[in-house]
């Protein structure tokens, strides 16, 4: 009887909160524009992780949270959660790689034939050993796949294909085919190094030549309490990515050629591994530097006695990629759409929620994260060092690069199909006359590619929210607008504040974001993973 009374009281409380939702305030387009103008200004020089520009942006976010009367949720009663990072730059002329095969020794040319990045584990990296082809380097028992079955790679260097088998489900495959998973399994099987080779599909999606644009990008990792970089595998003494031209040399004199391997891929067959008659000697030098960069966190306390200790978490990354090194004129990557837009929407959502006559039932945590462009690092750090109990976070709504150039009639919530959040998001946006559309690009597995995924890996249901592709104006093609940004402005200095922005679109998307957060925060039932869902089963608390 006591539990029934408690449930009834909770539902009555929910009813009171639901009634409050009927007259929600409108988002202020001028405020959104003002936030975006500041955060994407040239003076911030692209908000690179660890830069003065990002630090200024973080202080701006903190000051806005303080003005709203939100509680600080960083370190020691502060809004900032400072993170120490190791930044490593490759000494470009230090990379030396030689193959020793049936036809003798062959020195490869960096970066024309292979690419390598700075090592976070050691300033001097040297690798010497025999090579073993290990398919995709994937171990996925859930998909009955193990590329290391019957292979001896202990003390050897594995050669693996980039990507994953085409037969794998997109999002699950993205998890199994990720670099972190491939590294983990290589080390678990005793490998001491890794060579990843390009494939015909990789060349179509991301040509080797395009990768040369990232030559000078540093490697970055947050530092653990012992001063060592997180998520690294020092057992892998060196690694590289080979062009197709260089990859063919690895298979010279082997039982199968690279052409044979590629033929398997054309037939959607995952090739089995085998030893290669070639060894490698590969060395390089890296320069290490310790930098600091903060997350910014604030809390709007909930109003329900039973639910206020649970949190709906809003995230948006504040960092961008800083100054371009290969552009002669405008070198500032302002990151207006990526992700000053998401940060501005986050701030306006916080203002609207904090000004409600009654706060939501659950508490709301606003988290402006750093290091997204360096590998989701700020979100990963927070997931490992949360400032509220991890089990108290019920859901994450992530805002990353909403394209605000047209007024959308729908929203896309990547990952909604994995949990009860699908119903919550659909119900929320329906109140605004909007609809929830399915993922239009499932093959890109975007659910695994932004900050929310660090929460997913801790068992927290999450969605990655962006405007949909259906425009309110029948004369405007939303998909075309989205594509234009990706083709012309993404990660380029042209991603700056300009007349392409549609401020009514920004207002409408913010109101959708507000409604979604309120719906989750006021629901008497905590969000759950769908029964049997891969991510819920793999990571669920």
Coordinates of C-alpha atoms in Angstrom, one line a residue, residues 1 8 40-41 154 156 166 211 223 225 238 287 293 304 332 356 362 376 378 417 432 435 466 474 476 508 534 537:
X1 CA 0.0 0.0 0.0
X8 CA 0.2 8.1 -6.7
X40 CA 32.8 32.7 -32.5
X41 CA 34.7 36.0 -32.5
X154 CA 52.4 -12.3 -29.5
X156 CA 54.5 -9.2 -33.3
X166 CA 30.1 -4.3 -44.4
X211 CA 44.5 12.9 -44.5
X223 CA 46.0 12.7 -17.5
X225 CA 46.0 10.8 -11.1
X238 CA 54.4 2.3 -32.6
X287 CA 57.4 16.3 -28.1
X293 CA 41.5 23.1 -20.2
X304 CA 10.4 17.3 -6.6
X332 CA 41.0 31.4 -37.7
X356 CA 10.2 28.9 -15.1
X362 CA 14.5 16.4 -11.7
X376 CA 35.6 13.5 -27.0
X378 CA 36.2 16.5 -21.9
X417 CA 15.9 4.3 -31.2
X432 CA 5.6 22.4 -30.9
X435 CA 8.1 15.6 -35.6
X466 CA 20.1 18.3 -34.4
X474 CA 8.6 24.2 -49.0
X476 CA 14.0 25.4 -49.0
X508 CA 12.6 27.1 -32.8
X534 CA 23.2 -3.8 -27.7
X537 CA 23.2 -4.7 -22.7

